[in-house]
PDB file of C-alpha atoms in Angstrom:
ATOM      1  CA  UNK P   1       0.000   0.000   0.000  1.00 47.00           C
ATOM      2  CA  UNK P   2       2.788   2.389   0.917  1.00 47.00           C
ATOM      3  CA  UNK P   3       4.624   1.474  -2.313  1.00 42.00           C
ATOM      4  CA  UNK P   4       1.538   2.261  -4.414  1.00 48.00           C
ATOM      5  CA  UNK P   5       1.131   5.631  -2.681  1.00 48.00           C
ATOM      6  CA  UNK P   6       4.851   6.419  -3.359  1.00 45.00           C
ATOM      7  CA  UNK P   7       4.525   5.715  -7.080  1.00 43.00           C
ATOM      8  CA  UNK P   8       1.285   7.652  -7.153  1.00 46.00           C
ATOM      9  CA  UNK P   9       2.936  10.735  -5.584  1.00 48.00           C
ATOM     10  CA  UNK P  10       5.910  10.547  -7.998  1.00 46.00           C
ATOM     11  CA  UNK P  11       3.555  10.287 -10.943  1.00 48.00           C
ATOM     12  CA  UNK P  12       1.663  13.387  -9.822  1.00 45.00           C
ATOM     13  CA  UNK P  13       4.935  15.303  -9.309  1.00 44.00           C
ATOM     14  CA  UNK P  14       6.212  14.293 -12.744  1.00 43.00           C
ATOM     15  CA  UNK P  15       2.977  15.354 -14.389  1.00 47.00           C
ATOM     16  CA  UNK P  16       3.031  18.647 -12.526  1.00 47.00           C
ATOM     17  CA  UNK P  17       6.628  19.266 -13.579  1.00 46.00           C
ATOM     18  CA  UNK P  18       5.838  18.398 -17.185  1.00 46.00           C
ATOM     19  CA  UNK P  19       2.859  20.727 -17.211  1.00 45.00           C
ATOM     20  CA  UNK P  20       5.007  23.619 -15.928  1.00 46.00           C
ATOM     21  CA  UNK P  21       7.750  22.911 -18.489  1.00 45.00           C
ATOM     22  CA  UNK P  22       5.230  22.635 -21.287  1.00 44.00           C
ATOM     23  CA  UNK P  23       3.866  26.053 -20.277  1.00 47.00           C
ATOM     24  CA  UNK P  24       7.352  27.562 -20.586  1.00 50.00           C
ATOM     25  CA  UNK P  25       7.946  26.071 -24.057  1.00 51.00           C
ATOM     26  CA  UNK P  26       5.048  24.325 -25.891  1.00 53.00           C
ATOM     27  CA  UNK P  27       7.452  22.460 -28.187  1.00 51.00           C
ATOM     28  CA  UNK P  28       9.150  20.745 -25.257  1.00 51.00           C
ATOM     29  CA  UNK P  29       5.996  18.931 -24.235  1.00 53.00           C
ATOM     30  CA  UNK P  30       6.222  16.732 -27.341  1.00 52.00           C
ATOM     31  CA  UNK P  31       9.826  15.656 -26.633  1.00 49.00           C
ATOM     32  CA  UNK P  32      10.736  12.375 -24.920  1.00 52.00           C
ATOM     33  CA  UNK P  33      11.863  12.999 -21.365  1.00 54.00           C
ATOM     34  CA  UNK P  34      15.436  11.933 -22.208  1.00 55.00           C
ATOM     35  CA  UNK P  35      15.817  14.689 -24.841  1.00 60.00           C
ATOM     36  CA  UNK P  36      14.576  17.592 -22.747  1.00 58.00           C
ATOM     37  CA  UNK P  37      17.977  18.479 -21.326  1.00 66.00           C
ATOM     38  CA  UNK P  38      19.443  18.409 -24.835  1.00 67.00           C
ATOM     39  CA  UNK P  39      16.633  20.646 -26.042  1.00 61.00           C
ATOM     40  CA  UNK P  40      17.342  23.185 -23.287  1.00 64.00           C
ATOM     41  CA  UNK P  41      21.034  23.194 -24.212  1.00 68.00           C
ATOM     42  CA  UNK P  42      20.186  23.869 -27.846  1.00 71.00           C
ATOM     43  CA  UNK P  43      17.910  26.737 -26.828  1.00 68.00           C
ATOM     44  CA  UNK P  44      20.673  28.283 -24.714  1.00 67.00           C
ATOM     45  CA  UNK P  45      23.139  27.970 -27.593  1.00 74.00           C
ATOM     46  CA  UNK P  46      20.694  29.653 -29.973  1.00 74.00           C
ATOM     47  CA  UNK P  47      20.189  32.529 -27.548  1.00 70.00           C
ATOM     48  CA  UNK P  48      23.941  32.942 -27.204  1.00 74.00           C
ATOM     49  CA  UNK P  49      24.401  33.028 -30.964  1.00 71.00           C
ATOM     50  CA  UNK P  50      21.619  35.573 -31.270  1.00 75.00           C
ATOM     51  CA  UNK P  51      23.387  37.748 -28.699  1.00 74.00           C
ATOM     52  CA  UNK P  52      26.676  37.436 -30.602  1.00 68.00           C
ATOM     53  CA  UNK P  53      24.976  38.390 -33.866  1.00 68.00           C
ATOM     54  CA  UNK P  54      23.382  41.400 -32.197  1.00 72.00           C
ATOM     55  CA  UNK P  55      26.702  42.591 -30.753  1.00 72.00           C
ATOM     56  CA  UNK P  56      28.421  42.029 -34.103  1.00 73.00           C
ATOM     57  CA  UNK P  57      25.726  44.059 -35.866  1.00 69.00           C
ATOM     58  CA  UNK P  58      26.135  46.921 -33.399  1.00 76.00           C
ATOM     59  CA  UNK P  59      29.910  46.926 -33.867  1.00 68.00           C
ATOM     60  CA  UNK P  60      29.517  46.839 -37.648  1.00 71.00           C
ATOM     61  CA  UNK P  61      27.132  49.803 -37.615  1.00 71.00           C
ATOM     62  CA  UNK P  62      29.534  51.707 -35.363  1.00 66.00           C
ATOM     63  CA  UNK P  63      32.391  50.983 -37.783  1.00 66.00           C
ATOM     64  CA  UNK P  64      30.337  52.171 -40.775  1.00 67.00           C
ATOM     65  CA  UNK P  65      29.433  55.369 -38.932  1.00 64.00           C
ATOM     66  CA  UNK P  66      33.102  55.956 -38.070  1.00 61.00           C
ATOM     67  CA  UNK P  67      34.213  55.458 -41.688  1.00 54.00           C
ATOM     68  CA  UNK P  68      31.528  57.824 -42.993  1.00 57.00           C
ATOM     69  CA  UNK P  69      32.463  60.413 -40.383  1.00 55.00           C
ATOM     70  CA  UNK P  70      36.123  60.222 -41.385  1.00 48.00           C
ATOM     71  CA  UNK P  71      35.217  60.588 -45.055  1.00 50.00           C
ATOM     72  CA  UNK P  72      33.120  63.670 -44.293  1.00 47.00           C
ATOM     73  CA  UNK P  73      35.936  65.182 -42.261  1.00 45.00           C
ATOM     74  CA  UNK P  74      38.351  64.674 -45.163  1.00 46.00           C
ATOM     75  CA  UNK P  75      36.157  66.663 -47.571  1.00 59.00           C
ATOM     76  CA  UNK P  76      35.383  69.386 -45.056  1.00 75.00           C
ATOM     77  CA  UNK P  77      36.003  72.727 -46.737  1.00 81.00           C
ATOM     78  CA  UNK P  78      38.696  74.935 -45.257  1.00 91.00           C
ATOM     79  CA  UNK P  79      37.336  78.094 -46.898  1.00 92.00           C
ATOM     80  CA  UNK P  80      33.629  78.947 -46.959  1.00 95.00           C
ATOM     81  CA  UNK P  81      31.713  79.407 -50.185  1.00 97.00           C
ATOM     82  CA  UNK P  82      27.964  79.028 -50.708  1.00 97.00           C
ATOM     83  CA  UNK P  83      28.854  76.929 -53.757  1.00 97.00           C
ATOM     84  CA  UNK P  84      30.412  74.243 -51.536  1.00 95.00           C
ATOM     85  CA  UNK P  85      26.933  72.756 -51.105  1.00 92.00           C
ATOM     86  CA  UNK P  86      26.433  72.230 -54.845  1.00 94.00           C
ATOM     87  CA  UNK P  87      29.879  70.898 -55.756  1.00 92.00           C
ATOM     88  CA  UNK P  88      29.601  67.489 -57.428  1.00 92.00           C
ATOM     89  CA  UNK P  89      32.751  65.562 -58.397  1.00 93.00           C
ATOM     90  CA  UNK P  90      32.736  64.317 -61.968  1.00 94.00           C
ATOM     91  CA  UNK P  91      35.116  62.232 -64.076  1.00 94.00           C
ATOM     92  CA  UNK P  92      35.804  63.783 -67.447  1.00 94.00           C
ATOM     93  CA  UNK P  93      37.747  62.631 -70.468  1.00 93.00           C
ATOM     94  CA  UNK P  94      39.780  65.306 -72.268  1.00 90.00           C
ATOM     95  CA  UNK P  95      41.392  65.126 -75.663  1.00 91.00           C
ATOM     96  CA  UNK P  96      43.687  68.116 -76.156  1.00 90.00           C
ATOM     97  CA  UNK P  97      46.098  66.467 -78.555  1.00 91.00           C
ATOM     98  CA  UNK P  98      48.497  68.899 -80.207  1.00 89.00           C
ATOM     99  CA  UNK P  99      47.105  69.969 -83.558  1.00 88.00           C
ATOM    100  CA  UNK P 100      43.463  69.642 -82.476  1.00 89.00           C
ATOM    101  CA  UNK P 101      41.509  72.829 -81.837  1.00 90.00           C
ATOM    102  CA  UNK P 102      38.396  73.791 -79.892  1.00 93.00           C
ATOM    103  CA  UNK P 103      36.163  76.790 -80.598  1.00 95.00           C
ATOM    104  CA  UNK P 104      37.919  78.635 -77.745  1.00 96.00           C
ATOM    105  CA  UNK P 105      41.195  78.500 -79.675  1.00 95.00           C
ATOM    106  CA  UNK P 106      39.873  79.599 -83.048  1.00 94.00           C
ATOM    107  CA  UNK P 107      41.271  82.718 -84.670  1.00 94.00           C
ATOM    108  CA  UNK P 108      40.227  85.960 -82.906  1.00 95.00           C
ATOM    109  CA  UNK P 109      36.799  87.246 -83.803  1.00 95.00           C
ATOM    110  CA  UNK P 110      33.327  88.039 -82.395  1.00 96.00           C
ATOM    111  CA  UNK P 111      32.336  84.373 -82.066  1.00 96.00           C
ATOM    112  CA  UNK P 112      35.413  83.471 -80.009  1.00 97.00           C
ATOM    113  CA  UNK P 113      35.072  86.627 -77.909  1.00 97.00           C
ATOM    114  CA  UNK P 114      31.469  85.677 -77.109  1.00 97.00           C
ATOM    115  CA  UNK P 115      32.592  82.225 -75.952  1.00 97.00           C
ATOM    116  CA  UNK P 116      35.159  83.690 -73.573  1.00 98.00           C
ATOM    117  CA  UNK P 117      32.676  86.278 -72.303  1.00 97.00           C
ATOM    118  CA  UNK P 118      30.256  83.456 -71.464  1.00 97.00           C
ATOM    119  CA  UNK P 119      32.698  82.019 -68.900  1.00 97.00           C
ATOM    120  CA  UNK P 120      34.378  85.090 -67.420  1.00 97.00           C
ATOM    121  CA  UNK P 121      33.703  88.107 -65.217  1.00 97.00           C
ATOM    122  CA  UNK P 122      32.964  91.584 -66.623  1.00 95.00           C
ATOM    123  CA  UNK P 123      33.424  92.669 -69.264  1.00 93.00           C
ATOM    124  CA  UNK P 124      32.316  89.048 -69.540  1.00 96.00           C
ATOM    125  CA  UNK P 125      28.849  87.843 -68.652  1.00 96.00           C
ATOM    126  CA  UNK P 126      29.175  85.804 -65.463  1.00 96.00           C
ATOM    127  CA  UNK P 127      30.992  85.498 -62.160  1.00 95.00           C
ATOM    128  CA  UNK P 128      30.096  88.591 -60.109  1.00 97.00           C
ATOM    129  CA  UNK P 129      27.269  87.541 -57.803  1.00 98.00           C
ATOM    130  CA  UNK P 130      25.001  88.727 -55.012  1.00 98.00           C
ATOM    131  CA  UNK P 131      25.339  87.147 -51.569  1.00 98.00           C
ATOM    132  CA  UNK P 132      22.587  87.306 -48.988  1.00 97.00           C
ATOM    133  CA  UNK P 133      23.158  88.306 -45.372  1.00 97.00           C
ATOM    134  CA  UNK P 134      23.440  84.729 -44.075  1.00 97.00           C
ATOM    135  CA  UNK P 135      26.033  83.799 -46.690  1.00 97.00           C
ATOM    136  CA  UNK P 136      28.026  86.931 -46.018  1.00 96.00           C
ATOM    137  CA  UNK P 137      28.008  86.222 -42.262  1.00 95.00           C
ATOM    138  CA  UNK P 138      29.147  82.625 -42.792  1.00 95.00           C
ATOM    139  CA  UNK P 139      31.912  83.894 -45.042  1.00 95.00           C
ATOM    140  CA  UNK P 140      33.036  86.273 -42.317  1.00 93.00           C
ATOM    141  CA  UNK P 141      34.674  88.704 -44.733  1.00 93.00           C
ATOM    142  CA  UNK P 142      34.036  92.394 -45.349  1.00 94.00           C
ATOM    143  CA  UNK P 143      32.636  92.997 -48.834  1.00 95.00           C
ATOM    144  CA  UNK P 144      30.736  95.845 -50.493  1.00 96.00           C
ATOM    145  CA  UNK P 145      27.074  96.152 -49.598  1.00 96.00           C
ATOM    146  CA  UNK P 146      24.935  97.046 -52.603  1.00 97.00           C
ATOM    147  CA  UNK P 147      23.198 100.393 -52.249  1.00 96.00           C
ATOM    148  CA  UNK P 148      19.867  99.017 -53.468  1.00 95.00           C
ATOM    149  CA  UNK P 149      19.730  96.639 -50.481  1.00 95.00           C
ATOM    150  CA  UNK P 150      19.764  93.485 -52.615  1.00 96.00           C
ATOM    151  CA  UNK P 151      22.777  91.992 -50.836  1.00 97.00           C
ATOM    152  CA  UNK P 152      26.558  91.948 -51.023  1.00 97.00           C
ATOM    153  CA  UNK P 153      28.933  91.804 -53.999  1.00 97.00           C
ATOM    154  CA  UNK P 154      31.392  88.960 -54.517  1.00 98.00           C
ATOM    155  CA  UNK P 155      33.318  87.295 -57.360  1.00 98.00           C
ATOM    156  CA  UNK P 156      33.523  83.538 -57.910  1.00 98.00           C
ATOM    157  CA  UNK P 157      37.228  83.154 -58.473  1.00 98.00           C
ATOM    158  CA  UNK P 158      37.163  80.576 -61.275  1.00 97.00           C
ATOM    159  CA  UNK P 159      35.449  83.125 -63.534  1.00 98.00           C
ATOM    160  CA  UNK P 160      38.107  85.652 -62.587  1.00 98.00           C
ATOM    161  CA  UNK P 161      40.819  83.154 -63.556  1.00 98.00           C
ATOM    162  CA  UNK P 162      39.130  82.586 -66.915  1.00 98.00           C
ATOM    163  CA  UNK P 163      38.932  86.340 -67.423  1.00 98.00           C
ATOM    164  CA  UNK P 164      42.683  86.505 -66.807  1.00 97.00           C
ATOM    165  CA  UNK P 165      43.309  83.716 -69.305  1.00 98.00           C
ATOM    166  CA  UNK P 166      41.246  85.619 -71.842  1.00 97.00           C
ATOM    167  CA  UNK P 167      43.355  88.744 -71.194  1.00 95.00           C
ATOM    168  CA  UNK P 168      46.496  86.740 -71.965  1.00 96.00           C
ATOM    169  CA  UNK P 169      44.833  85.404 -75.117  1.00 97.00           C
ATOM    170  CA  UNK P 170      44.100  88.951 -76.243  1.00 95.00           C
ATOM    171  CA  UNK P 171      47.657  89.973 -75.398  1.00 93.00           C
ATOM    172  CA  UNK P 172      48.988  87.169 -77.628  1.00 94.00           C
ATOM    173  CA  UNK P 173      46.702  88.285 -80.453  1.00 95.00           C
ATOM    174  CA  UNK P 174      47.204  91.994 -79.854  1.00 93.00           C
ATOM    175  CA  UNK P 175      47.628  92.552 -83.597  1.00 93.00           C
ATOM    176  CA  UNK P 176      43.892  91.973 -83.725  1.00 94.00           C
ATOM    177  CA  UNK P 177      42.794  93.555 -80.445  1.00 93.00           C
ATOM    178  CA  UNK P 178      45.248  96.481 -80.588  1.00 92.00           C
ATOM    179  CA  UNK P 179      45.232  97.113 -76.842  1.00 89.00           C
ATOM    180  CA  UNK P 180      47.351 100.195 -76.181  1.00 87.00           C
ATOM    181  CA  UNK P 181      49.055 100.834 -72.810  1.00 82.00           C
ATOM    182  CA  UNK P 182      48.266 104.507 -73.371  1.00 80.00           C
ATOM    183  CA  UNK P 183      44.557 103.836 -73.627  1.00 81.00           C
ATOM    184  CA  UNK P 184      44.702 101.157 -70.943  1.00 84.00           C
ATOM    185  CA  UNK P 185      47.195 102.389 -68.341  1.00 85.00           C
ATOM    186  CA  UNK P 186      46.684  99.306 -66.148  1.00 89.00           C
ATOM    187  CA  UNK P 187      47.412  96.907 -69.011  1.00 89.00           C
ATOM    188  CA  UNK P 188      50.924  95.841 -68.012  1.00 90.00           C
ATOM    189  CA  UNK P 189      50.016  95.547 -64.339  1.00 92.00           C
ATOM    190  CA  UNK P 190      46.884  93.653 -65.356  1.00 93.00           C
ATOM    191  CA  UNK P 191      48.900  91.133 -67.395  1.00 94.00           C
ATOM    192  CA  UNK P 192      51.398  90.625 -64.549  1.00 95.00           C
ATOM    193  CA  UNK P 193      48.510  90.155 -62.107  1.00 96.00           C
ATOM    194  CA  UNK P 194      46.848  87.616 -64.424  1.00 97.00           C
ATOM    195  CA  UNK P 195      49.996  85.557 -64.911  1.00 97.00           C
ATOM    196  CA  UNK P 196      50.457  85.199 -61.153  1.00 97.00           C
ATOM    197  CA  UNK P 197      46.757  84.692 -60.523  1.00 97.00           C
ATOM    198  CA  UNK P 198      46.559  81.770 -62.958  1.00 97.00           C
ATOM    199  CA  UNK P 199      49.823  80.315 -61.660  1.00 98.00           C
ATOM    200  CA  UNK P 200      48.637  80.367 -58.059  1.00 97.00           C
ATOM    201  CA  UNK P 201      45.233  78.974 -58.999  1.00 97.00           C
ATOM    202  CA  UNK P 202      46.817  76.039 -60.824  1.00 97.00           C
ATOM    203  CA  UNK P 203      49.108  75.338 -57.884  1.00 97.00           C
ATOM    204  CA  UNK P 204      46.174  75.627 -55.480  1.00 96.00           C
ATOM    205  CA  UNK P 205      43.883  73.232 -57.347  1.00 94.00           C
ATOM    206  CA  UNK P 206      46.875  71.022 -58.261  1.00 95.00           C
ATOM    207  CA  UNK P 207      45.312  68.594 -60.717  1.00 95.00           C
ATOM    208  CA  UNK P 208      47.146  65.330 -59.979  1.00 95.00           C
ATOM    209  CA  UNK P 209      45.543  63.328 -62.790  1.00 94.00           C
ATOM    210  CA  UNK P 210      48.095  61.249 -64.677  1.00 94.00           C
ATOM    211  CA  UNK P 211      48.876  61.601 -68.369  1.00 93.00           C
ATOM    212  CA  UNK P 212      50.487  58.608 -70.073  1.00 95.00           C
ATOM    213  CA  UNK P 213      53.329  58.601 -72.583  1.00 96.00           C
ATOM    214  CA  UNK P 214      52.988  56.679 -75.836  1.00 96.00           C
ATOM    215  CA  UNK P 215      54.816  56.082 -79.067  1.00 96.00           C
ATOM    216  CA  UNK P 216      53.581  57.877 -82.146  1.00 95.00           C
ATOM    217  CA  UNK P 217      54.188  56.916 -85.752  1.00 96.00           C
ATOM    218  CA  UNK P 218      57.261  58.404 -87.410  1.00 96.00           C
ATOM    219  CA  UNK P 219      58.727  60.013 -84.281  1.00 95.00           C
ATOM    220  CA  UNK P 220      61.577  58.402 -82.344  1.00 97.00           C
ATOM    221  CA  UNK P 221      60.809  59.731 -78.860  1.00 96.00           C
ATOM    222  CA  UNK P 222      57.875  58.948 -76.534  1.00 97.00           C
ATOM    223  CA  UNK P 223      55.104  61.501 -76.837  1.00 95.00           C
ATOM    224  CA  UNK P 224      52.801  62.670 -74.010  1.00 94.00           C
ATOM    225  CA  UNK P 225      49.282  61.393 -74.582  1.00 95.00           C
ATOM    226  CA  UNK P 226      46.975  64.314 -73.849  1.00 93.00           C
ATOM    227  CA  UNK P 227      43.921  62.068 -73.968  1.00 92.00           C
ATOM    228  CA  UNK P 228      43.293  61.512 -70.286  1.00 91.00           C
ATOM    229  CA  UNK P 229      40.657  61.334 -67.553  1.00 94.00           C
ATOM    230  CA  UNK P 230      40.425  63.997 -64.872  1.00 95.00           C
ATOM    231  CA  UNK P 231      38.492  64.428 -61.654  1.00 95.00           C
ATOM    232  CA  UNK P 232      36.541  67.651 -62.048  1.00 95.00           C
ATOM    233  CA  UNK P 233      33.675  69.621 -60.557  1.00 95.00           C
ATOM    234  CA  UNK P 234      30.366  69.792 -62.349  1.00 95.00           C
ATOM    235  CA  UNK P 235      30.848  72.948 -64.400  1.00 96.00           C
ATOM    236  CA  UNK P 236      27.217  73.324 -65.474  1.00 96.00           C
ATOM    237  CA  UNK P 237      26.053  73.448 -61.836  1.00 96.00           C
ATOM    238  CA  UNK P 238      28.566  76.180 -61.009  1.00 97.00           C
ATOM    239  CA  UNK P 239      27.603  78.292 -64.030  1.00 97.00           C
ATOM    240  CA  UNK P 240      23.894  77.853 -63.277  1.00 97.00           C
ATOM    241  CA  UNK P 241      24.390  79.036 -59.679  1.00 97.00           C
ATOM    242  CA  UNK P 242      26.455  82.024 -60.831  1.00 97.00           C
ATOM    243  CA  UNK P 243      23.868  83.071 -63.414  1.00 97.00           C
ATOM    244  CA  UNK P 244      21.055  82.716 -60.893  1.00 97.00           C
ATOM    245  CA  UNK P 245      22.893  85.110 -58.532  1.00 97.00           C
ATOM    246  CA  UNK P 246      24.311  87.367 -61.250  1.00 97.00           C
ATOM    247  CA  UNK P 247      24.937  90.982 -60.290  1.00 97.00           C
ATOM    248  CA  UNK P 248      24.369  93.611 -62.979  1.00 96.00           C
ATOM    249  CA  UNK P 249      27.491  95.697 -62.383  1.00 95.00           C
ATOM    250  CA  UNK P 250      26.145  98.456 -64.660  1.00 94.00           C
ATOM    251  CA  UNK P 251      22.913  98.916 -62.734  1.00 95.00           C
ATOM    252  CA  UNK P 252      22.549 102.609 -61.795  1.00 95.00           C
ATOM    253  CA  UNK P 253      22.904 103.549 -58.146  1.00 94.00           C
ATOM    254  CA  UNK P 254      24.295 100.299 -56.725  1.00 95.00           C
ATOM    255  CA  UNK P 255      27.868 101.556 -56.150  1.00 96.00           C
ATOM    256  CA  UNK P 256      28.024 104.179 -53.390  1.00 96.00           C
ATOM    257  CA  UNK P 257      31.519 104.815 -52.049  1.00 95.00           C
ATOM    258  CA  UNK P 258      31.589 105.557 -48.291  1.00 93.00           C
ATOM    259  CA  UNK P 259      33.818 108.597 -48.891  1.00 93.00           C
ATOM    260  CA  UNK P 260      33.220 109.629 -52.513  1.00 94.00           C
ATOM    261  CA  UNK P 261      29.488 108.938 -52.727  1.00 95.00           C
ATOM    262  CA  UNK P 262      27.445 107.639 -55.654  1.00 95.00           C
ATOM    263  CA  UNK P 263      29.712 106.500 -58.489  1.00 94.00           C
ATOM    264  CA  UNK P 264      27.184 107.658 -61.098  1.00 93.00           C
ATOM    265  CA  UNK P 265      27.596 111.246 -59.947  1.00 94.00           C
ATOM    266  CA  UNK P 266      31.407 111.310 -60.105  1.00 93.00           C
ATOM    267  CA  UNK P 267      33.820 112.281 -62.845  1.00 91.00           C
ATOM    268  CA  UNK P 268      35.187 109.397 -64.956  1.00 88.00           C
ATOM    269  CA  UNK P 269      38.661 110.034 -63.593  1.00 85.00           C
ATOM    270  CA  UNK P 270      37.579 108.253 -60.415  1.00 88.00           C
ATOM    271  CA  UNK P 271      37.124 104.999 -62.356  1.00 88.00           C
ATOM    272  CA  UNK P 272      40.263 105.039 -64.530  1.00 85.00           C
ATOM    273  CA  UNK P 273      43.548 104.233 -62.800  1.00 86.00           C
ATOM    274  CA  UNK P 274      43.873 103.818 -59.017  1.00 88.00           C
ATOM    275  CA  UNK P 275      47.649 103.327 -59.454  1.00 87.00           C
ATOM    276  CA  UNK P 276      48.181 106.645 -61.204  1.00 84.00           C
ATOM    277  CA  UNK P 277      51.252 108.656 -60.156  1.00 81.00           C
ATOM    278  CA  UNK P 278      52.780 105.736 -58.289  1.00 84.00           C
ATOM    279  CA  UNK P 279      49.857 105.218 -55.931  1.00 87.00           C
ATOM    280  CA  UNK P 280      49.289 101.885 -54.213  1.00 89.00           C
ATOM    281  CA  UNK P 281      46.035 100.091 -53.615  1.00 89.00           C
ATOM    282  CA  UNK P 282      44.745 101.003 -50.155  1.00 89.00           C
ATOM    283  CA  UNK P 283      41.694  99.146 -48.881  1.00 91.00           C
ATOM    284  CA  UNK P 284      39.416 101.037 -46.515  1.00 90.00           C
ATOM    285  CA  UNK P 285      38.858  97.865 -44.508  1.00 84.00           C
ATOM    286  CA  UNK P 286      41.275  94.981 -44.028  1.00 76.00           C
ATOM    287  CA  UNK P 287      40.133  91.385 -44.063  1.00 73.00           C
ATOM    288  CA  UNK P 288      42.406  89.605 -41.653  1.00 60.00           C
ATOM    289  CA  UNK P 289      42.230  85.857 -42.308  1.00 56.00           C
TER     290      UNK P 289
END
């Protein structure tokens, strides 16, 4: 009798234990009792692997964020320009083989002059722009405020460099343009300024694209192959921005000198030669970088 009661109690305890375990995991209730421990071990292993995968995913995301942050820091601009936000790197193929010509290198004439004017500051058609107050403040530089209240004047330097290159082109073809130092007293200083300006701009941008050397038919020495790829900036975007912000430098009443007054009311001698009689350029306000 006592033995029957003992087996009866153990059977009740086993059933009770099985019911509790089956509540914790419904799949375990269908397993033979000998495989339950193995099942629990498998579940623990799965949970551990899931934890490892989670930690690995977190570390991977952190690494990606770090790499992206480093890449952003490398392209961080050292000098402010509102055009920094629209700059898009492009890869361009150039073929400037000796003997080939582009419309920009045609013989002097109205059509060529119009091309150069389309990419250079006045007397060209583009490059002097209007900045708003926020852009001027971010720039942190003193620049002329337009008298009509439309904003502040600034020049996008690439269009200035192209203007300088055009001045050198005209100097080379002066038999056509007939630019006289008497009529243009700043001509020699202008040319010297342009030579240095282009030199410094080329050194600053420092195009490090590689040009190969190849053999050419009938010539015994290697010849530089001027057909090459270059990393550039999207030129159309820059021109579009400049045209959208274009300042009409001939608009009446926009230039009011703080000491001389409205330019339109002054004698032409005040717009001829600031270096006359050995004078030096003296800015009313210094921009200390």
